[in-house]
GROMACS .gro file of C-alpha atoms in nm:
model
  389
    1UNK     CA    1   3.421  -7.218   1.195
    2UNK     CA    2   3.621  -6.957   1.414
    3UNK     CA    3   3.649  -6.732   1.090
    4UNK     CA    4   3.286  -6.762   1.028
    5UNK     CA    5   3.198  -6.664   1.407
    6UNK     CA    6   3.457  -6.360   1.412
    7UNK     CA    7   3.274  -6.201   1.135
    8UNK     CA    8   2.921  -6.259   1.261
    9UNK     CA    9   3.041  -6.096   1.560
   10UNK     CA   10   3.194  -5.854   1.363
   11UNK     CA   11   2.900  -5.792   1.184
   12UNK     CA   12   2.693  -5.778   1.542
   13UNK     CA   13   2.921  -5.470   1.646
   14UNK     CA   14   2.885  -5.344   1.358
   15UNK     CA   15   2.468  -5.318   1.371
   16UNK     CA   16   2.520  -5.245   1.747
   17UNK     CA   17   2.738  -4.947   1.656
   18UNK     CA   18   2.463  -4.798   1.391
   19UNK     CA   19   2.185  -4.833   1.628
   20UNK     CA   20   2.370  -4.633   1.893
   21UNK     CA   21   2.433  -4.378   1.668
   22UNK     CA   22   2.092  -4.379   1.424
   23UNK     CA   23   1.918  -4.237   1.749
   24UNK     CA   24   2.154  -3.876   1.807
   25UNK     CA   25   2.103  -3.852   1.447
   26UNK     CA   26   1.749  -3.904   1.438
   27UNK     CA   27   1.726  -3.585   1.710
   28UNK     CA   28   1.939  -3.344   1.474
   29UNK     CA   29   1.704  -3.111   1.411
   30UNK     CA   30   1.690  -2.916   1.041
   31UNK     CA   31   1.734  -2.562   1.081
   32UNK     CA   32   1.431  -2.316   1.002
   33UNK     CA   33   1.661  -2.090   0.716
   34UNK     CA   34   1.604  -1.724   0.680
   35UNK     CA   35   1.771  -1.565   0.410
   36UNK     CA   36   1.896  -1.150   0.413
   37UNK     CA   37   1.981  -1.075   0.066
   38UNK     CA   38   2.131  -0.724   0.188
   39UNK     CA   39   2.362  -0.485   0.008
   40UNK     CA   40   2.663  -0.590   0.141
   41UNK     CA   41   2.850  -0.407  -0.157
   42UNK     CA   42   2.700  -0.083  -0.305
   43UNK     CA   43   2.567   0.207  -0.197
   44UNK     CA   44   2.334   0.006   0.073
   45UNK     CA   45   2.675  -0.116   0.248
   46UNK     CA   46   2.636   0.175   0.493
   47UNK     CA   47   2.340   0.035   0.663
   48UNK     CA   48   2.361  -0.349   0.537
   49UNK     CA   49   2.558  -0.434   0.833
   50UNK     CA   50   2.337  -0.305   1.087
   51UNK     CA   51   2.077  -0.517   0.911
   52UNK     CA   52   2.262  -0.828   0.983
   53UNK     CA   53   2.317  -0.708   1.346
   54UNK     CA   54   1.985  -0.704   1.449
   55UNK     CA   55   1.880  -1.053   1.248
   56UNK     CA   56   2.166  -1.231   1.441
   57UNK     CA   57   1.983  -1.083   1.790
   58UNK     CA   58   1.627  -1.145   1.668
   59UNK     CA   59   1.823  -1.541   1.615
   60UNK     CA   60   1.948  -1.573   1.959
   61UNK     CA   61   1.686  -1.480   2.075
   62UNK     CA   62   1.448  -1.728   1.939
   63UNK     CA   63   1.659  -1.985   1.991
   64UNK     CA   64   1.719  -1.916   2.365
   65UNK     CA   65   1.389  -1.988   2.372
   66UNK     CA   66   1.394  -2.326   2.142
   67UNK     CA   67   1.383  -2.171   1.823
   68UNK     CA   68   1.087  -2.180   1.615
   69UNK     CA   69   0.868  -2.468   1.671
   70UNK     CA   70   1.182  -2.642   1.808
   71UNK     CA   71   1.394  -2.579   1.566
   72UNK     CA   72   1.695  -2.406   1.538
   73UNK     CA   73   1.667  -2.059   1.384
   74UNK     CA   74   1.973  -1.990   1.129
   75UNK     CA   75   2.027  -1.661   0.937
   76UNK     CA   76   2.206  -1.650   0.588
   77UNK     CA   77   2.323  -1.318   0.476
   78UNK     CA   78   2.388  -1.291   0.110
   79UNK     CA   79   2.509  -0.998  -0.054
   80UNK     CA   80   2.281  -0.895  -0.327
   81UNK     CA   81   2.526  -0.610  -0.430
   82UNK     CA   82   2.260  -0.346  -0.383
   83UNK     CA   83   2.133  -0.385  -0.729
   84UNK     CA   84   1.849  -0.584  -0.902
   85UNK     CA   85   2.151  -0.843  -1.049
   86UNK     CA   86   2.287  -0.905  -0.761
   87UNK     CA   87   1.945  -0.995  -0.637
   88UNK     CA   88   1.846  -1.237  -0.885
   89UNK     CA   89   2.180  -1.381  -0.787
   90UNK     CA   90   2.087  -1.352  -0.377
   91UNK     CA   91   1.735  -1.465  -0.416
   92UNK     CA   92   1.836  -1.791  -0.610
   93UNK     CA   93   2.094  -1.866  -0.404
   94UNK     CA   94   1.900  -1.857  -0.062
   95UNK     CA   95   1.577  -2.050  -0.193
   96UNK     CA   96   1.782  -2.285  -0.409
   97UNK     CA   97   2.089  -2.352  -0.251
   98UNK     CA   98   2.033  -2.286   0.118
   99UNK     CA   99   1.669  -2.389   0.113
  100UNK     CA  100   1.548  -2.054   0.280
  101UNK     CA  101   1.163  -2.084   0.448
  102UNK     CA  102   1.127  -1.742   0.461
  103UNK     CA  103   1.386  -1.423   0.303
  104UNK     CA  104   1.367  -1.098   0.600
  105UNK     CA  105   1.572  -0.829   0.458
  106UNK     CA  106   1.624  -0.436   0.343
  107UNK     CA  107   1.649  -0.352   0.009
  108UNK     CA  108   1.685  -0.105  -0.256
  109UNK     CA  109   1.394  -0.050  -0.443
  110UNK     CA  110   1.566  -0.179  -0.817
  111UNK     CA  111   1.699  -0.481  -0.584
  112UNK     CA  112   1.332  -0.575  -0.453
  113UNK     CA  113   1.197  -0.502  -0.776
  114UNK     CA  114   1.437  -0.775  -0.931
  115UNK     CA  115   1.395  -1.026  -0.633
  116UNK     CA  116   1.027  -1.014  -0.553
  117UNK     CA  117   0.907  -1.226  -0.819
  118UNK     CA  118   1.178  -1.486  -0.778
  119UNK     CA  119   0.998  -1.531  -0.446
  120UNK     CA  120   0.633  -1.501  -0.552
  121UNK     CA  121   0.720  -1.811  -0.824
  122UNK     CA  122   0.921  -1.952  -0.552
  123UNK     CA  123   0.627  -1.915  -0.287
  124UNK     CA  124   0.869  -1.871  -0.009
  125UNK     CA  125   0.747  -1.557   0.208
  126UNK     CA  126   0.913  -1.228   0.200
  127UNK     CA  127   0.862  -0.983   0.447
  128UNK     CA  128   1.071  -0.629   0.317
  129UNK     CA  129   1.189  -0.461   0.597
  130UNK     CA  130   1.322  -0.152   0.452
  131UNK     CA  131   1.084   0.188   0.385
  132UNK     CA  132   1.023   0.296   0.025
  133UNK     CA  133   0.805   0.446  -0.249
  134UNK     CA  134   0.499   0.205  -0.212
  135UNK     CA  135   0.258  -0.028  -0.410
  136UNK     CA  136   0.472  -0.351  -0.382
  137UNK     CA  137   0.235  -0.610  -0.409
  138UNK     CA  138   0.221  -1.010  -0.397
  139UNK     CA  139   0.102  -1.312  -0.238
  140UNK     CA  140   0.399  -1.392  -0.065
  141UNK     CA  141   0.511  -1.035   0.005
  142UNK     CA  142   0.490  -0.850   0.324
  143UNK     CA  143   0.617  -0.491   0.443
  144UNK     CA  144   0.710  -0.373   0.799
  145UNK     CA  145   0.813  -0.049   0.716
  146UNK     CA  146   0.679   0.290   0.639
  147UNK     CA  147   0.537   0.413   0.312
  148UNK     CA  148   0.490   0.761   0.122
  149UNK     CA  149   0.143   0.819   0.281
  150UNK     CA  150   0.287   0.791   0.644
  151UNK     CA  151   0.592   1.002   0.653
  152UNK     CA  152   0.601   1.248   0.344
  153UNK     CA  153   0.267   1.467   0.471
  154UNK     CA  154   0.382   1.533   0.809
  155UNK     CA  155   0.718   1.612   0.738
  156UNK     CA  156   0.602   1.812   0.422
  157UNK     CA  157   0.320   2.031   0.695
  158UNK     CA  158   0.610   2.103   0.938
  159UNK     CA  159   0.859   2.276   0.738
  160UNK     CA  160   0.568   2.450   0.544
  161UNK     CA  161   0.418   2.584   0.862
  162UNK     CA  162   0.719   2.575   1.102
  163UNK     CA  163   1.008   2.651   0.853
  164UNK     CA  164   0.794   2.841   0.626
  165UNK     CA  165   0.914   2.646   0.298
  166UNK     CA  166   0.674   2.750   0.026
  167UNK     CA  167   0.922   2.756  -0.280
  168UNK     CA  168   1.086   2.348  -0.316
  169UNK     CA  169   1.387   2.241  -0.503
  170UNK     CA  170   1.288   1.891  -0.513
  171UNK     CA  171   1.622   1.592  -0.556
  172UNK     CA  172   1.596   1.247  -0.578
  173UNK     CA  173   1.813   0.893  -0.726
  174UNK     CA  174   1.706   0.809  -1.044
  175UNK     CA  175   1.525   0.501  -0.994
  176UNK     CA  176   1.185   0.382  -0.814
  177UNK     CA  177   1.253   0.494  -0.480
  178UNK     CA  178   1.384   0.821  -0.530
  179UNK     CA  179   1.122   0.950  -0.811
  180UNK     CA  180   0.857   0.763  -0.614
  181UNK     CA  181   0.894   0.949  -0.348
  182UNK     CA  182   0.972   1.277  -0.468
  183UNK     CA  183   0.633   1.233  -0.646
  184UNK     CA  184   0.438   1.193  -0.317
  185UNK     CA  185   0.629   1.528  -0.213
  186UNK     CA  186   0.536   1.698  -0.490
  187UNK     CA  187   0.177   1.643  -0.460
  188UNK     CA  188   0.170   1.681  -0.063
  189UNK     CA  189   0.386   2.018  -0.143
  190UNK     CA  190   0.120   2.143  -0.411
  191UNK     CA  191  -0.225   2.053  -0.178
  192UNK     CA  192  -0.078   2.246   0.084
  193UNK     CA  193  -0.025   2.561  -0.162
  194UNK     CA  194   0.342   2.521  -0.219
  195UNK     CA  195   0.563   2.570  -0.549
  196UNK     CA  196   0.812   2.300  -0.674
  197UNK     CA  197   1.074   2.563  -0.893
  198UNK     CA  198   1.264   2.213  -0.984
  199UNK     CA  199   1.319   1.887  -0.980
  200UNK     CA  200   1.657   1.684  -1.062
  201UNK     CA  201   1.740   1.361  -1.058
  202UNK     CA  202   2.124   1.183  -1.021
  203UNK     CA  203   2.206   0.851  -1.180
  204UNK     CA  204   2.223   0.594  -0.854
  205UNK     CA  205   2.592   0.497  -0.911
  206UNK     CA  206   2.675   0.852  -0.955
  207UNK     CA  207   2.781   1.053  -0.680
  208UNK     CA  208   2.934   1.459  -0.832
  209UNK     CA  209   2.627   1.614  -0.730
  210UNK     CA  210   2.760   1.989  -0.852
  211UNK     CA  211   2.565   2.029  -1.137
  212UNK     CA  212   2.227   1.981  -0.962
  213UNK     CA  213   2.370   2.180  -0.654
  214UNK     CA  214   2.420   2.484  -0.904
  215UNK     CA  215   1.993   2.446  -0.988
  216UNK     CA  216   1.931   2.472  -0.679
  217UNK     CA  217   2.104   2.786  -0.621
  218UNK     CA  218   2.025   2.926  -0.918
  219UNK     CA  219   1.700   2.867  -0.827
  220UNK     CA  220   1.720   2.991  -0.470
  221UNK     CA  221   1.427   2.817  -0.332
  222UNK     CA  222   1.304   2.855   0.046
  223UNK     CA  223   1.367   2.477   0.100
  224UNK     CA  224   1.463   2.123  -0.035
  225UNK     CA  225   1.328   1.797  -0.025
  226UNK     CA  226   1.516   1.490  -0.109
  227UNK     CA  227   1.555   1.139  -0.179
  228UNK     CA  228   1.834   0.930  -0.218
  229UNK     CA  229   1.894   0.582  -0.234
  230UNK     CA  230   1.942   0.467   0.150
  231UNK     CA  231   2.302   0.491   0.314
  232UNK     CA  232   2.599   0.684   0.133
  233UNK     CA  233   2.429   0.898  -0.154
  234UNK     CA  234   2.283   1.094   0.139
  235UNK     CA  235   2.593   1.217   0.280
  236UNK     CA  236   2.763   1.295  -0.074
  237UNK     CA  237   2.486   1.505  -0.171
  238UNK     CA  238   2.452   1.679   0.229
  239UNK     CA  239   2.833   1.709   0.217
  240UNK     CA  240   2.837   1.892  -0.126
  241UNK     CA  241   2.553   2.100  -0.056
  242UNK     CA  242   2.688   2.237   0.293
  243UNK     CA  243   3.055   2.310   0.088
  244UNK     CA  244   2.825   2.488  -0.184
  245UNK     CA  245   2.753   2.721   0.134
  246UNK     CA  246   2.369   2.650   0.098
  247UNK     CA  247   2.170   2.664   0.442
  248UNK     CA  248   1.839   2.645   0.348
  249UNK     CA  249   1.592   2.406   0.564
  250UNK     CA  250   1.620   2.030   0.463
  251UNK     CA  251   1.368   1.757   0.454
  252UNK     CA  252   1.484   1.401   0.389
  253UNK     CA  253   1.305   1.115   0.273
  254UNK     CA  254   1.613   0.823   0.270
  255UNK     CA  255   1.834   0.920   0.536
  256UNK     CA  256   1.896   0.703   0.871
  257UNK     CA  257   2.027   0.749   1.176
  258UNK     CA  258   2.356   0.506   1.090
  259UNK     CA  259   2.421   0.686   0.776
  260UNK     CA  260   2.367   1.067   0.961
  261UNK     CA  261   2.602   0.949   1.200
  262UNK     CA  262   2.877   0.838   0.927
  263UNK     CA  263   2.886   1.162   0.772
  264UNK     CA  264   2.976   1.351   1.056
  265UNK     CA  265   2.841   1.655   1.052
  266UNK     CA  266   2.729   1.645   0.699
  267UNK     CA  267   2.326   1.588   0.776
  268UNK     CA  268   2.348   1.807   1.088
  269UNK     CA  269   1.998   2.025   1.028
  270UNK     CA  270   1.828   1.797   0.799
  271UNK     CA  271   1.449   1.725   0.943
  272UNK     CA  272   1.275   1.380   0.845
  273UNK     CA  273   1.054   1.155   0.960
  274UNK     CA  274   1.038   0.745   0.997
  275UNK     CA  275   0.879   0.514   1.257
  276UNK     CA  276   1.201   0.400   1.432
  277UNK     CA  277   1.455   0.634   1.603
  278UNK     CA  278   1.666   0.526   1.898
  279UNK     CA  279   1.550   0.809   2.089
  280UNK     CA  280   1.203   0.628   2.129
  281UNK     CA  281   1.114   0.627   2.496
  282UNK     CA  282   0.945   0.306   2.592
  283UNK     CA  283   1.066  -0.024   2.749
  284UNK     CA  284   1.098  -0.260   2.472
  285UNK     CA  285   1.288  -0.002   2.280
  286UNK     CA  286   1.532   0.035   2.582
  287UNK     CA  287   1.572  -0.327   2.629
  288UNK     CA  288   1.674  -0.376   2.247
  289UNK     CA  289   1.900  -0.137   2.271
  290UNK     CA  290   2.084  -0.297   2.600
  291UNK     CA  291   2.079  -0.648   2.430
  292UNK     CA  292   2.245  -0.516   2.090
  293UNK     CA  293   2.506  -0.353   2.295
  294UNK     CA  294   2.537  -0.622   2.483
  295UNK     CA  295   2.588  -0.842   2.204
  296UNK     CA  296   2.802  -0.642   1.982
  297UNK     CA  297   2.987  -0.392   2.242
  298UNK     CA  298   3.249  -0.226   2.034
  299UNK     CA  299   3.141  -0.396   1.696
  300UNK     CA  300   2.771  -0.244   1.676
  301UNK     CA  301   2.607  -0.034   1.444
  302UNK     CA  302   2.375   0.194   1.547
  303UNK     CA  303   2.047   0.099   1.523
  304UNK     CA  304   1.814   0.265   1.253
  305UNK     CA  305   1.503   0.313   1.091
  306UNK     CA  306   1.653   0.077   0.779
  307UNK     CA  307   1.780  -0.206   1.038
  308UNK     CA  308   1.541  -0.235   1.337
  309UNK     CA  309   1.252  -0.346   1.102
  310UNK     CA  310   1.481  -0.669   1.065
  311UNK     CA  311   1.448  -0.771   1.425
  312UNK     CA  312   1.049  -0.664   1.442
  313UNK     CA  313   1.062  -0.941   1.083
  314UNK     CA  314   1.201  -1.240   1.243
  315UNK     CA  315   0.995  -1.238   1.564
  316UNK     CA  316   0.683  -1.198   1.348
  317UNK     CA  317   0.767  -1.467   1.127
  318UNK     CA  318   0.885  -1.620   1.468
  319UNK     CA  319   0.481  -1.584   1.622
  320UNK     CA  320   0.299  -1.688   1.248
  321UNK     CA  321   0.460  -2.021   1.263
  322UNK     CA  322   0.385  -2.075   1.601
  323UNK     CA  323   0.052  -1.979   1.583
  324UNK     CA  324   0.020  -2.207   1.258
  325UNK     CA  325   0.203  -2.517   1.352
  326UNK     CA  326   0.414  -2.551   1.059
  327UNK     CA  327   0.629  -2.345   0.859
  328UNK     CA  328   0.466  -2.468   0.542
  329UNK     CA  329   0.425  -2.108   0.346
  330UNK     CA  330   0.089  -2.104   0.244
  331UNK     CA  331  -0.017  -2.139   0.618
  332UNK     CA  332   0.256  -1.869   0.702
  333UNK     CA  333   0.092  -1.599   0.503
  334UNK     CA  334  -0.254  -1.682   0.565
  335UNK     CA  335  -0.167  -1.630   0.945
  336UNK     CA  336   0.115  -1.383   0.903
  337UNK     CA  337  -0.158  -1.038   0.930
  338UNK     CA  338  -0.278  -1.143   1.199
  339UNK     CA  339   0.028  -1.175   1.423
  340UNK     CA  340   0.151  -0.853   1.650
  341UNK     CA  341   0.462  -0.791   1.765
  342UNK     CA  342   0.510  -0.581   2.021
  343UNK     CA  343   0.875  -0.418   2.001
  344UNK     CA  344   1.065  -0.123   1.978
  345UNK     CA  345   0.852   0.069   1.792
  346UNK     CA  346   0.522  -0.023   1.938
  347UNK     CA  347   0.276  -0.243   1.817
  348UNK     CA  348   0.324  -0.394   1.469
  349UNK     CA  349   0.064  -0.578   1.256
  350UNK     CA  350   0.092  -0.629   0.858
  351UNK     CA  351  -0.273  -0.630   0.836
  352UNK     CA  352  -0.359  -0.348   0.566
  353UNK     CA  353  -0.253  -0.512   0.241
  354UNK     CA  354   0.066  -0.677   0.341
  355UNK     CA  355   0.130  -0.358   0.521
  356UNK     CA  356   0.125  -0.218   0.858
  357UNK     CA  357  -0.018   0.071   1.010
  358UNK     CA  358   0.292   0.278   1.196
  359UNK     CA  359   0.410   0.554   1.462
  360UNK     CA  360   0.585   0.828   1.298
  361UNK     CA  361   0.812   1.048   1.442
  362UNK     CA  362   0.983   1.371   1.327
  363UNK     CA  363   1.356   1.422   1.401
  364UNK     CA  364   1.650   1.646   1.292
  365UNK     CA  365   2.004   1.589   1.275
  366UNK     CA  366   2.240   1.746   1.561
  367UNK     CA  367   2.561   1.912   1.499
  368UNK     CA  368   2.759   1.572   1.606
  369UNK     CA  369   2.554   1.324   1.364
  370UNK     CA  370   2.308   1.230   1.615
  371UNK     CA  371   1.953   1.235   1.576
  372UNK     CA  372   1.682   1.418   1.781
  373UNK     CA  373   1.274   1.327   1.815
  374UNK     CA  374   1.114   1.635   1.777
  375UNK     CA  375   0.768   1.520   1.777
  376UNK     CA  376   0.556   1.233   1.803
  377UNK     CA  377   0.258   1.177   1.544
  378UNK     CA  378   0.116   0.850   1.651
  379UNK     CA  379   0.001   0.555   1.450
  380UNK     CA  380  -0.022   0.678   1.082
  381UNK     CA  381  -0.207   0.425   0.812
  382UNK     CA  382  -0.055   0.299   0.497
  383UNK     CA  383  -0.335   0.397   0.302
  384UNK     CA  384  -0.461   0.215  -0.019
  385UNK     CA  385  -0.118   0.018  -0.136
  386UNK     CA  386  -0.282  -0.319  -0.281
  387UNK     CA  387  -0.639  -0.262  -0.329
  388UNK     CA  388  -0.724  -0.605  -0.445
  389UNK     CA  389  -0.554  -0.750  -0.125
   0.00000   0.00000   0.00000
């Protein structure tokens, strides 16, 4: 009878014990998941970092305030090798294995190009933080950053009328990016009466830019316009061309203020445009700046026009799902244009197409890598990028 009444009691504790602890688990809260497929590795490993950086702020501080609809905000960098294989690998990995609700990240062009789709089938939202050659278009897909339409005229109409460029050597990476926007420059360049005397193109992995350097003298043109892949293939091409002894006016369509930095004074002279810059004078930009210093201190990376976009993504994610209740996708994007977030750049709203409206600002690289704003332009439009959006 004692044995029988020790394990009752036994069994009592025992139910007593689960209770107390089925409530603590009961309050455990599932993360809301956003996955950066970045290039971690590859020629986007410059910048990738810096991407990260400003995701991990954007995190803290969300979930300083509670998170996102009271629940904890986690980021999940994956490497996706800055390559479309890599991000077939990246994608599946963050919607399949870490059960992302919503991928933020930069990419290279061939990387979205490769990862997009896995996301549209998926229908898990992905806003694309990083600038590019335009015309991405999908249900699920949203863009933060600038387009051809926005930056290539105005940077195209000040070295024509400033630098007076009429005769362009015109360089680009040999994939979507680089001949997508090299064919923007080339039309902007012939409506304003100017004369492309050549245009090369260098394999993306590829980084002995001599051959194309000799065109271009050869040629002897008044200016060039370029457009690498984002991060190191900039400074390998500036660096070659500045030991080549060339000094004509630059105009860059891929370079960032991280990657001018890196390479010295490699870009120092090159003019481009973009809608982020560090120089930007207003409050939110200031107080961005003093948290990711804050944050970092010795460790950070210097904010650009390829990294900032990530923080601007996760608090606009951040204000669709509060605004919609739920982070149930379809409600995301059906809410997700109509959000604005008002942060270091200004005012930004994905409402035209997936896309947003943007200030642009001209700039030039100084002698010690930094980067100067020259001029302001104010809020430029995307244009037509998915008409039957």
């Amino acid at each position: 009878m004692r044995k029988v009444y020790g394990i009752q009691l036994l069994l009592l504790m025992s139910a007593s014990l689960l209770l107390a602890v089925a409530p603590v688990r009961s309050q455990e809260k599932k993360p809301v998941v956003i996955a950066i497929p970045v290039g971690l590795s590859g020629v986007n490993s410059v910048v990738a970092p810096a991407v990260v950086q400003s995701a991990e702020l954007a995190a803290d501080e969300l979930n300083a305030k509670g998170g996102i609809l009271g629940q904890p905000v986690k980021v999940v960098p994956l490497d996706d090798e800055s390559g479309p294989a890599g991000a077939v690998k990246a994608f599946n990995t963050g919607i399949r294995q870490d059960k992302a609700d919503v991928i933020i990240t930069m990419e290279t062009s061939a990387a979205r190009n490769a990862g997009a789709p896995i996301a549209e089938r998926a229908k898990v939202p992905f806003i694309y933080t990083s600038f590019y050659e335009g015309r991405a278009c999908g249900e699920y897909l949203f863009v933060n950053a600038w387009v051809p339409e926005q930056v290539v005229p105005p940077l195209i109409k000040f070295m024509t009328d400033e630098k007076k460029v009429k005769r362009w050597s015109a360089v680009g990476s040999d994939y979507a990016f680089g001949r997508g926007m090299i064919e923007a420059a080339k039309k902007t360049i012939k409506d304003m009466g100017g004369i492309i005397l050549g245009e090369e193109y260098q394999p993306l992995q590829q980084s002995d830019w001599t051959a194309i350097i000799s065109k271009i003298r050869a040629a002897n043109p008044d200016g060039i316009i370029y457009s690498t892949s984002g991060g190191g293939p900039n400074i390998d091409f500036l660096k070659q061309l500045k030991a080549a002894g060339l000094t004509m006016p630059i105009g860059s369509l891929s370079i960032d203020e991280l990657t001018a930095e890196a390479g010295g004074n490699a870009a120092e002279g090159v003019y481009y445009t973009g809608d982020y810059f560090t120089g930007i004078d207003n409050p939110e930009n200031k107080r961005f700046l003093e948290a990711m210093k804050k944050k970092f201190g010795a460790e950070l990376k210097t904010p650009n026009a390829l990294s900032e976009q990530e923080y601007d993504g996760l608090h606009a994610y951040a204000m669709a799902a509060e605004k919609a209740g739920t982070t149930n996708a379809d409600a995301i994007i059906k809410v997700l244009p109509t959000v604005v977030f008002e942060g270091p750049r200004g005012s930004v709203q994905m409402n035209k197409q997936n896309h947003a409206p943007l200030p642009i600002y001209l700039a030039q690289v100084q002698a010690d890598g930094k980067t100067k704003v020259l001029r302001d332009f104010g809020l430029i439009d995307p244009g037509d990028q998915c008409p039957t959006r």
